[in-house]
Short mmCIF file of C-alpha atoms in Angstrom, two decimals:
data_model
loop_
_atom_site.label_atom_id
_atom_site.label_comp_id
_atom_site.label_asym_id
_atom_site.label_seq_id
_atom_site.Cartn_x
_atom_site.Cartn_y
_atom_site.Cartn_z
CA SER S 1 59.43 -21.14 18.97
CA GLN S 2 60.25 -18.57 16.34
CA THR S 3 62.01 -21.06 14.05
CA ILE S 4 62.39 -20.10 10.43
CA HIS S 5 62.97 -22.72 7.77
CA GLN S 6 64.69 -21.47 4.67
CA TRP S 7 65.93 -23.56 1.79
CA PRO S 8 68.01 -24.35 -0.10
CA ALA S 9 71.19 -23.25 1.67
CA THR S 10 73.06 -22.77 -1.60
CA LEU S 11 71.87 -22.50 -5.16
CA VAL S 12 73.68 -22.06 -8.46
CA GLN S 13 71.49 -21.01 -11.35
CA PRO S 14 72.19 -19.97 -14.95
CA VAL S 15 71.24 -16.52 -16.18
CA GLY S 16 67.70 -16.49 -17.49
CA SER S 17 66.50 -19.40 -15.38
CA PRO S 18 63.58 -19.09 -12.91
CA LEU S 19 63.94 -18.89 -9.15
CA SER S 20 61.83 -19.96 -6.23
CA LEU S 21 63.07 -19.63 -2.65
CA GLU S 22 60.75 -20.74 0.10
CA CYS S 23 60.57 -19.67 3.70
CA THR S 24 58.26 -21.13 6.33
CA VAL S 25 57.98 -19.87 9.88
CA GLU S 26 56.81 -21.23 13.19
CA GLY S 27 55.47 -19.35 16.17
CA THR S 28 52.70 -16.79 16.54
CA SER S 29 50.19 -16.45 13.75
CA ASN S 30 50.04 -13.54 11.30
CA PRO S 31 53.69 -12.57 11.62
CA ASN S 32 55.28 -9.80 9.59
CA LEU S 33 57.62 -11.44 7.11
CA TYR S 34 60.59 -10.02 5.26
CA TRP S 35 62.99 -10.88 2.45
CA TYR S 36 66.41 -9.26 2.67
CA ARG S 37 69.37 -9.52 0.29
CA GLN S 38 72.97 -9.18 1.37
CA ALA S 39 75.74 -8.52 -1.12
CA ALA S 40 79.16 -9.93 -0.21
CA GLY S 41 80.63 -8.01 2.73
CA ARG S 42 77.74 -5.57 2.82
CA GLY S 43 74.69 -4.79 4.89
CA LEU S 44 71.17 -6.02 4.31
CA GLN S 45 68.80 -4.53 1.77
CA LEU S 46 65.08 -4.99 2.38
CA LEU S 47 63.42 -6.43 -0.72
CA PHE S 48 59.87 -7.35 0.31
CA TYR S 49 57.67 -7.00 3.33
CA SER S 50 54.38 -8.74 4.14
CA VAL S 51 51.89 -8.07 6.92
CA GLY S 52 49.51 -10.87 5.95
CA ILE S 53 48.38 -13.42 3.37
CA GLY S 54 48.49 -11.94 -0.12
CA GLN S 55 49.84 -8.60 1.16
CA ILE S 56 53.24 -7.77 -0.29
CA SER S 57 55.13 -4.49 -0.29
CA SER S 58 58.09 -4.11 -2.60
CA GLU S 59 60.85 -1.91 -1.29
CA VAL S 60 63.05 -1.65 -4.37
CA PRO S 61 62.34 -2.05 -8.09
CA GLN S 62 63.93 -5.24 -9.32
CA ASN S 63 63.72 -8.49 -11.16
CA LEU S 64 62.21 -10.34 -8.22
CA SER S 65 58.73 -10.86 -6.82
CA ALA S 66 57.34 -12.26 -3.60
CA SER S 67 54.18 -14.06 -2.61
CA ARG S 68 52.56 -15.15 0.63
CA PRO S 69 50.08 -17.91 -0.16
CA GLN S 70 49.73 -19.00 3.47
CA ASP S 71 50.13 -17.24 6.81
CA ARG S 72 53.50 -18.84 7.54
CA GLN S 73 54.86 -19.20 4.00
CA PHE S 74 56.80 -16.55 2.12
CA ILE S 75 58.18 -17.19 -1.36
CA LEU S 76 60.73 -15.21 -3.35
CA SER S 77 60.60 -15.71 -7.11
CA SER S 78 61.99 -14.61 -10.41
CA LYS S 79 60.95 -15.54 -13.94
CA LYS S 80 64.43 -14.87 -15.39
CA LEU S 81 67.48 -14.44 -13.20
CA LEU S 82 70.11 -11.79 -13.87
CA LEU S 83 73.76 -11.86 -12.86
CA SER S 84 73.00 -8.99 -10.47
CA ASP S 85 70.53 -11.20 -8.58
CA SER S 86 73.45 -13.08 -7.02
CA GLY S 87 73.66 -12.65 -3.27
CA PHE S 88 72.74 -14.00 0.12
CA TYR S 89 68.98 -14.03 0.65
CA LEU S 90 67.56 -13.95 4.15
CA CYS S 91 64.01 -14.48 5.29
CA ALA S 92 63.00 -12.90 8.57
CA ARG S 93 59.95 -12.62 10.77
CA GLY S 94 58.87 -10.07 13.31
CA GLN S 95 58.03 -11.39 16.72
CA GLY S 96 54.78 -9.46 16.78
CA ALA S 97 52.97 -7.83 19.69
CA GLY S 98 54.89 -4.60 19.17
CA ASP S 99 58.28 -6.24 19.60
CA GLU S 100 60.50 -4.83 16.91
CA LYS S 101 63.27 -7.41 16.81
CA LEU S 102 63.57 -9.81 13.90
CA PHE S 103 64.31 -13.51 13.73
CA PHE S 104 66.25 -14.63 10.69
CA GLY S 105 66.48 -17.83 8.73
CA SER S 106 69.84 -19.34 7.89
CA GLY S 107 69.88 -17.83 4.41
CA THR S 108 70.30 -18.97 0.82
CA GLN S 109 73.48 -18.19 -1.06
CA LEU S 110 72.43 -17.67 -4.69
CA SER S 111 75.02 -17.59 -7.45
CA VAL S 112 73.80 -16.68 -10.91
CA LEU S 113 76.31 -17.66 -13.59
CA SER F 1 70.34 3.78 0.94
CA GLN F 2 71.88 2.59 4.17
CA GLN F 3 70.57 4.31 7.26
CA GLY F 4 73.44 3.11 9.43
CA GLU F 5 77.16 3.11 8.85
CA GLU F 6 79.36 1.07 11.15
CA ASP F 7 82.86 2.01 12.07
CA PRO F 8 85.35 0.44 11.83
CA GLN F 9 84.62 -1.83 8.88
CA ALA F 10 86.94 -4.44 10.37
CA LEU F 11 88.46 -4.94 13.80
CA SER F 12 91.01 -7.49 15.00
CA ILE F 13 91.71 -7.90 18.70
CA GLN F 14 93.26 -10.36 21.12
CA GLU F 15 91.06 -12.59 23.24
CA GLY F 16 90.32 -10.91 26.55
CA GLU F 17 90.41 -7.38 25.12
CA ASN F 18 87.37 -5.19 24.72
CA ALA F 19 85.87 -4.50 21.29
CA THR F 20 84.05 -1.28 20.49
CA MET F 21 82.00 -0.77 17.34
CA ASN F 22 80.21 2.39 16.34
CA CYS F 23 77.13 3.08 14.28
CA SER F 24 76.01 6.39 12.84
CA TYR F 25 72.64 7.02 11.28
CA LYS F 26 71.02 9.81 9.35
CA THR F 27 67.42 10.34 10.45
CA SER F 28 65.63 10.37 13.79
CA ILE F 29 64.87 6.89 15.04
CA ASN F 30 62.43 5.05 17.27
CA ASN F 31 64.77 2.20 18.16
CA LEU F 32 68.25 0.97 17.38
CA GLN F 33 69.20 -2.67 17.46
CA TRP F 34 72.43 -4.63 17.18
CA TYR F 35 72.65 -7.96 15.42
CA ARG F 36 75.41 -10.51 15.04
CA GLN F 37 76.07 -12.63 11.97
CA ASN F 38 78.41 -15.58 11.80
CA SER F 39 79.89 -16.16 8.36
CA GLY F 40 77.32 -17.50 5.92
CA ARG F 41 74.54 -17.56 8.47
CA GLY F 42 71.47 -15.57 9.40
CA LEU F 43 71.51 -12.65 11.82
CA VAL F 44 70.88 -13.02 15.52
CA HIS F 45 69.38 -10.22 17.58
CA LEU F 46 71.63 -9.03 20.41
CA ILE F 47 70.11 -5.97 22.01
CA LEU F 48 67.58 -3.19 21.39
CA ILE F 49 67.84 0.36 22.72
CA ARG F 50 65.00 2.83 22.45
CA SER F 51 65.41 6.46 21.46
CA ASN F 52 64.69 7.63 25.01
CA GLU F 53 67.37 5.36 26.49
CA ARG F 54 71.06 6.22 26.71
CA GLU F 55 72.65 2.97 27.80
CA LYS F 56 71.75 -0.68 28.01
CA HIS F 57 73.56 -3.79 29.20
CA SER F 58 73.17 -7.46 28.41
CA GLY F 59 75.82 -9.81 29.77
CA ARG F 60 79.17 -8.75 28.25
CA LEU F 61 77.44 -6.31 25.90
CA ARG F 62 77.03 -2.62 26.55
CA VAL F 63 75.19 -0.38 24.10
CA THR F 64 75.06 3.40 24.23
CA LEU F 65 72.91 5.75 22.20
CA ASP F 66 73.50 9.45 21.59
CA THR F 67 70.54 10.80 19.65
CA SER F 68 72.07 14.28 19.45
CA LYS F 69 74.99 12.83 17.50
CA LYS F 70 72.86 10.18 15.80
CA SER F 71 75.26 7.48 16.87
CA SER F 72 75.45 4.31 18.91
CA SER F 73 78.26 2.12 20.14
CA LEU F 74 78.45 -1.56 20.99
CA LEU F 75 81.04 -2.64 23.51
CA ILE F 76 81.91 -6.29 23.95
CA THR F 77 83.95 -6.79 27.11
CA ALA F 78 86.43 -9.59 27.74
CA SER F 79 86.14 -10.83 24.17
CA ARG F 80 86.32 -14.50 23.26
CA ALA F 81 87.27 -16.24 20.03
CA ALA F 82 83.60 -17.22 19.71
CA ASP F 83 82.71 -13.51 19.41
CA THR F 84 84.28 -13.52 15.95
CA ALA F 85 81.47 -12.44 13.63
CA SER F 86 80.04 -9.44 11.80
CA TYR F 87 78.00 -6.98 13.82
CA PHE F 88 75.26 -4.81 12.35
CA CYS F 89 73.21 -1.96 13.69
CA ALA F 90 69.64 -1.57 12.50
CA THR F 91 67.19 1.27 12.97
CA ASP F 92 63.49 1.85 12.64
CA THR F 93 61.76 5.19 12.38
CA LYS F 94 58.25 6.54 12.79
CA SER F 95 57.75 6.45 9.02
CA SER F 96 59.29 2.99 8.52
CA GLY F 97 57.09 1.29 11.07
CA ASP F 98 58.67 -2.01 12.01
CA LYS F 99 60.80 -2.24 8.88
CA LEU F 100 64.48 -2.15 9.82
CA THR F 101 67.29 -0.48 7.91
CA PHE F 102 70.66 -2.12 8.42
CA GLY F 103 74.13 -0.66 8.43
CA THR F 104 77.08 -2.05 6.53
CA GLY F 105 78.52 -3.97 9.47
CA THR F 106 81.77 -4.37 11.37
CA ARG F 107 83.74 -7.58 10.93
CA LEU F 108 85.24 -8.55 14.28
CA ALA F 109 88.05 -11.08 14.54
CA VAL F 110 89.10 -12.19 18.02
CA ARG F 111 92.47 -13.93 18.05
CA PRO F 112 92.86 -16.74 20.60
#
């Protein structure tokens, strides 16, 4: 199973508040994990990428950070949300073993007001 | 920046018709993939075509790749209302490793 658990499904937060989105994955160990953001009606923008515990690559400068405290846990955080942080956040995992396709979670719709 | 750009942005067809979506990209790729996204949901992988392949089939899906034109097309034959979704192409390159860059997507509506 390559199941990805992502929660919450929707979140409304005031500007300046903190954020913590959690993603846990099942399946093979040491997966590559990804956080993507999707603006309304747009494609996906890669935010963070992790190849292992504690290893995070940031793809774009922004108000967000990511952490991987356990092999199958990937967390997206912010200390103070901005209006521009609104969007649909998707966690994904690589299947591993040289297979390039990604499995996605069901996403979190974040609205910052 | 987006590596892939889908065309058209939106497509509306009658059930039973074929749907063709196109993807153009900018730099040389290793692989190109197509994903489907139902509204408000995560993406689901449909098919992967490698840079040395020209055509691939999976059920009602047919994908072509023209590396000289840096473009790919996704054909859905005999469309069904359940095919209504957004479709995205995604590419990886030698320098990107297994990180994918997604296009902007085509919204397909299949009328019953």
